[in-house]
CSV table of C-alpha atoms and ligand atoms in Angstrom, one decimal:
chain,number,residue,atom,x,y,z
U,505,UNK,CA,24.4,3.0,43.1
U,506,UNK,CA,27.8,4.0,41.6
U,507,UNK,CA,30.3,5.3,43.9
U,508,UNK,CA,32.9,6.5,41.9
U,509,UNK,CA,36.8,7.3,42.4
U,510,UNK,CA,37.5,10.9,43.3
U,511,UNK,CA,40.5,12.0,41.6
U,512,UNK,CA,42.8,13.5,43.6
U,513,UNK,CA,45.1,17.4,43.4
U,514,UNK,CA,47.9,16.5,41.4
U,515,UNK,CA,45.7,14.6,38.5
U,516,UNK,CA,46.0,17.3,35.4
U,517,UNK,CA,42.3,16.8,34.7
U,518,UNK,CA,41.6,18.5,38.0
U,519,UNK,CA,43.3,21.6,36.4
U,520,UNK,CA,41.3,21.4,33.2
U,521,UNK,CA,38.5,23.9,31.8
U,522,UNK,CA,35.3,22.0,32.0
U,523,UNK,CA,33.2,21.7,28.8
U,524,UNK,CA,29.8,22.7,28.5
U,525,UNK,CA,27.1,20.6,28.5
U,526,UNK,CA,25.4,20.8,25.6
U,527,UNK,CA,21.9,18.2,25.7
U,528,UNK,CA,19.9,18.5,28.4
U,529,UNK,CA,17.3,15.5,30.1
U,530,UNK,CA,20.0,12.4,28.4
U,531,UNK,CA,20.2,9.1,29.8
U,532,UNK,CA,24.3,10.2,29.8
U,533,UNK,CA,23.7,13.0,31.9
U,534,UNK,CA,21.1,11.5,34.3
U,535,UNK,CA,23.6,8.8,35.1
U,536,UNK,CA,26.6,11.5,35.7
U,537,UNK,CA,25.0,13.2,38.2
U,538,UNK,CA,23.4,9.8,40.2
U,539,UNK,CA,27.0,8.7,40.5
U,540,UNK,CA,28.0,12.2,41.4
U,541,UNK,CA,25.6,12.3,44.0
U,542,UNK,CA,26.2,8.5,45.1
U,543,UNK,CA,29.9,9.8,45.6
U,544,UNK,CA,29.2,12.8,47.4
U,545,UNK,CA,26.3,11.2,50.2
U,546,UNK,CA,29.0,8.0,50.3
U,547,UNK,CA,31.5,10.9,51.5
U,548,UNK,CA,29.2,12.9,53.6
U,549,UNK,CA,30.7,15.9,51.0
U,550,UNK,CA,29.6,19.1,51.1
U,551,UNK,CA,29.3,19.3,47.0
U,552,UNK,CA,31.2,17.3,44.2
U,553,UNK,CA,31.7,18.6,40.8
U,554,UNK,CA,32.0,16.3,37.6
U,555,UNK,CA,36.0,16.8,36.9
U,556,UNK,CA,36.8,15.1,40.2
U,557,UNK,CA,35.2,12.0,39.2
U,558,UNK,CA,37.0,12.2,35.9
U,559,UNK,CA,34.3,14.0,33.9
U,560,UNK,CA,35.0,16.9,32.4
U,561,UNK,CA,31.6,18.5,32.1
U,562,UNK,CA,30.4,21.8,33.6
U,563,UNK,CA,28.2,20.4,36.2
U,564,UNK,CA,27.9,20.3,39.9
U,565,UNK,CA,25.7,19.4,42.6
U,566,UNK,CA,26.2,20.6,46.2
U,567,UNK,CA,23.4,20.6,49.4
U,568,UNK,CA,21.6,18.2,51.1
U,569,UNK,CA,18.9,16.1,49.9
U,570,UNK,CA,17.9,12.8,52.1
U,571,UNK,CA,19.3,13.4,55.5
U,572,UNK,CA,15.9,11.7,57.4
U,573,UNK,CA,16.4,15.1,59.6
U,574,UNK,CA,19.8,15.0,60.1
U,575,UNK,CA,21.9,18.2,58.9
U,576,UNK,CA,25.2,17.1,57.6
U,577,UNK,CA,27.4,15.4,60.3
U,578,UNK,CA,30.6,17.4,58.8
U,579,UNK,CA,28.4,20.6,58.6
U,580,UNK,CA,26.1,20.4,61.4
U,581,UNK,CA,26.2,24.2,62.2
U,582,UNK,CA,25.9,25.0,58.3
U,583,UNK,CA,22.7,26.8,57.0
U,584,UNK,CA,21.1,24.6,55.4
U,585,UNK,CA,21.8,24.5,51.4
U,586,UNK,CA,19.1,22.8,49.2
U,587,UNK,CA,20.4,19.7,46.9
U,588,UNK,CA,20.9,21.2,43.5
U,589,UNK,CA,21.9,20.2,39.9
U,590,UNK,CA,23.7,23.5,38.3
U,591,UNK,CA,24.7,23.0,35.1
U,592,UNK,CA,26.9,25.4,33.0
U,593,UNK,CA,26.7,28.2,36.2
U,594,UNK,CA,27.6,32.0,35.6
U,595,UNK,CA,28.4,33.3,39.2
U,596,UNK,CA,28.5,37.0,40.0
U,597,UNK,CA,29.5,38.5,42.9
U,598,UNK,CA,27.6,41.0,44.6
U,599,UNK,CA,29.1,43.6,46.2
U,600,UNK,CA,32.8,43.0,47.2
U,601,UNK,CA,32.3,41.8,50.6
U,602,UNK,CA,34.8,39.0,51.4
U,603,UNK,CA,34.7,36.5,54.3
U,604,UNK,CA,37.3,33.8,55.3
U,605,UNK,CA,36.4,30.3,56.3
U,606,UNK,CA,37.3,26.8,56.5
U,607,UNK,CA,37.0,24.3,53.3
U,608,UNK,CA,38.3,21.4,52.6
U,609,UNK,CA,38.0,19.2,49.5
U,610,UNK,CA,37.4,15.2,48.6
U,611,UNK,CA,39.9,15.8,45.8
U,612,UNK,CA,42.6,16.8,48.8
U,613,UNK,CA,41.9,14.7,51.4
U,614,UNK,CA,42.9,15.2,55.0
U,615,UNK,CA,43.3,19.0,54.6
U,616,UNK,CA,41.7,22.1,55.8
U,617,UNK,CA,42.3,25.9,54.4
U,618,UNK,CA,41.4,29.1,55.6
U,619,UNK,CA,39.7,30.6,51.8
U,620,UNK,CA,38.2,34.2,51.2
U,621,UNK,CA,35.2,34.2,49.1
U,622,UNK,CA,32.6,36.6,48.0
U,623,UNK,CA,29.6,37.0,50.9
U,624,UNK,CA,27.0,37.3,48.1
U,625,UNK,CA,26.7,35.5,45.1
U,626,UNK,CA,24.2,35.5,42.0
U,627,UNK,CA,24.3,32.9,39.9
U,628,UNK,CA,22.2,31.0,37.0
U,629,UNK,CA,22.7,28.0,35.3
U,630,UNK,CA,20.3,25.1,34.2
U,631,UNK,CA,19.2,21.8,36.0
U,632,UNK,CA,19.1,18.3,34.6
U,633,UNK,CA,15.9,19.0,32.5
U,634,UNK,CA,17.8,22.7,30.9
U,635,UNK,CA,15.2,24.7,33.2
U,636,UNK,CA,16.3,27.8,34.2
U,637,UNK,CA,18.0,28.7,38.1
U,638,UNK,CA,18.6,32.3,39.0
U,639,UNK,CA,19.6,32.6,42.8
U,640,UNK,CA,20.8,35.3,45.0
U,641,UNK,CA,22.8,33.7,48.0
U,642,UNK,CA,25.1,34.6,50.8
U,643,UNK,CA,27.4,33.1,53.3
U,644,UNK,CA,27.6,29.0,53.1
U,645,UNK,CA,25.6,28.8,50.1
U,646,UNK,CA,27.5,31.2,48.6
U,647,UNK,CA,30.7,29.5,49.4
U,648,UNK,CA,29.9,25.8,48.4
U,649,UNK,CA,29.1,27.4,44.5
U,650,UNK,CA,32.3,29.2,44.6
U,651,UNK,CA,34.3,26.2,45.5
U,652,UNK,CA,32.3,23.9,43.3
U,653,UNK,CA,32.6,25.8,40.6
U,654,UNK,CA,35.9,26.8,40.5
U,655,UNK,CA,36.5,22.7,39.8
U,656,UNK,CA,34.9,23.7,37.0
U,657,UNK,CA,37.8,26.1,35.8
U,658,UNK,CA,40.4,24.3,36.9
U,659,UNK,CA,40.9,25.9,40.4
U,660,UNK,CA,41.1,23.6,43.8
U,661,UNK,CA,40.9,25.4,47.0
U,662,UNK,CA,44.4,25.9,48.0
U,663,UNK,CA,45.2,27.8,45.3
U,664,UNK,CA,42.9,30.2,46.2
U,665,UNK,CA,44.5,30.2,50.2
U,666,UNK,CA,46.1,33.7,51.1
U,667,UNK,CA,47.6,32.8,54.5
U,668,UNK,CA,49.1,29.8,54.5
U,669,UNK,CA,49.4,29.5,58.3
U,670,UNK,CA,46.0,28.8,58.1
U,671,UNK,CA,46.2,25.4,56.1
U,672,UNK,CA,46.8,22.2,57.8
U,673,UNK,CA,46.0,18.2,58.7
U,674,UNK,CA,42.4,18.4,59.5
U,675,UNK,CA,43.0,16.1,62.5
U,676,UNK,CA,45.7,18.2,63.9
U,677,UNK,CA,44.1,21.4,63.1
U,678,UNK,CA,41.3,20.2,65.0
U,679,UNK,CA,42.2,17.6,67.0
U,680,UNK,CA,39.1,14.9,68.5
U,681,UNK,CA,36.5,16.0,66.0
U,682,UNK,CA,36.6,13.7,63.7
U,683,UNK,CA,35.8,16.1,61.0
U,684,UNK,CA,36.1,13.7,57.7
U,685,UNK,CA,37.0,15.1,54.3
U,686,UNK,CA,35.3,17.2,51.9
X,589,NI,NI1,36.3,20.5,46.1
């Protein structure tokens, strides 16, 4: 169990194009996305993708694995999004629907942004072992592959914010929650 330091907005890697990953099923890669995911469940994160722990790789993982039952404590009214491996992802909206909602991100702690994404989303990529995904998603799903992948391209959430009123210390936006971040 590696939990690994998340790098943080400000760090130029974090505004980097991710490379591809080119060999599936390798020790290498097995071991990058156990500490990714011993990262993310140590941070109760929603998703985590490679660059933030200093890894410039296209891969991601986002959704919830081992909860014994529980839904995500910072989520708890999410839909549920299975655990996934995505590796060099291709997203495609569908249709041109947009909805706004609250993210947040372990690479800018503390803070919470109102961001518009795409409703519906396909996208395809590759697990772990280079086997195929092809999914057609909508509403939180859809959001946590948008976010995690725009790490991927060099994008962090608040870039993407259009009305910065809506952007703000999570504790004061939402004050005795104790929502914890991304
Ligand atoms: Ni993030």
């Amino acid at each position: 169990m590696t939990v690994r330091a998340v790098l943080r907005m400000g760090e130029p890697l974090l505004l980097e194009k991710a490379r591809p990953v080119t060999a599936f099923d390798t020790p290498e890669l097995h071991a990058l996305i156990q500490d990714m995911q011993d990262t993310m469940n140590a941070m109760d994160g929603a998703g985590i993708a490679a660059p933030q722990i200093g890894v410039s790789l296209q891969v991601v993982i986002f959704g919830q694995k081992e909860l014994h039952g529980r839904s995500n404590p910072r989520y708890p009214d999410a839909e549920q999004v299975p655990y996934t491996v995505l590796i060099n992802p291709t997203l495609t909206p569908v249709g041109d629907e947009i909805e706004d909602g609250w993210e947040g991100c372990l690479s800018v702690p503390g803070l919470r942004g109102v961001v518009p994404r795409y409703l519906r989303l396909h996208y395809i990529g590759f697990d772990q072992f280079g086997e195929p995904i092809d999914r057609l998603v909508s509403g939180f799903h859809a959001r946590v592959v948008q976010h995690e992948c725009d790490h991927l391209n060099g994008i962090l959430y608040p870039m993407r914010i259009t009305d910065l009123n809506k952007f703000g210390y999570t504790d004061v936006l939402f004050p005795g929650q104790d929502i914890q971040d991304d």
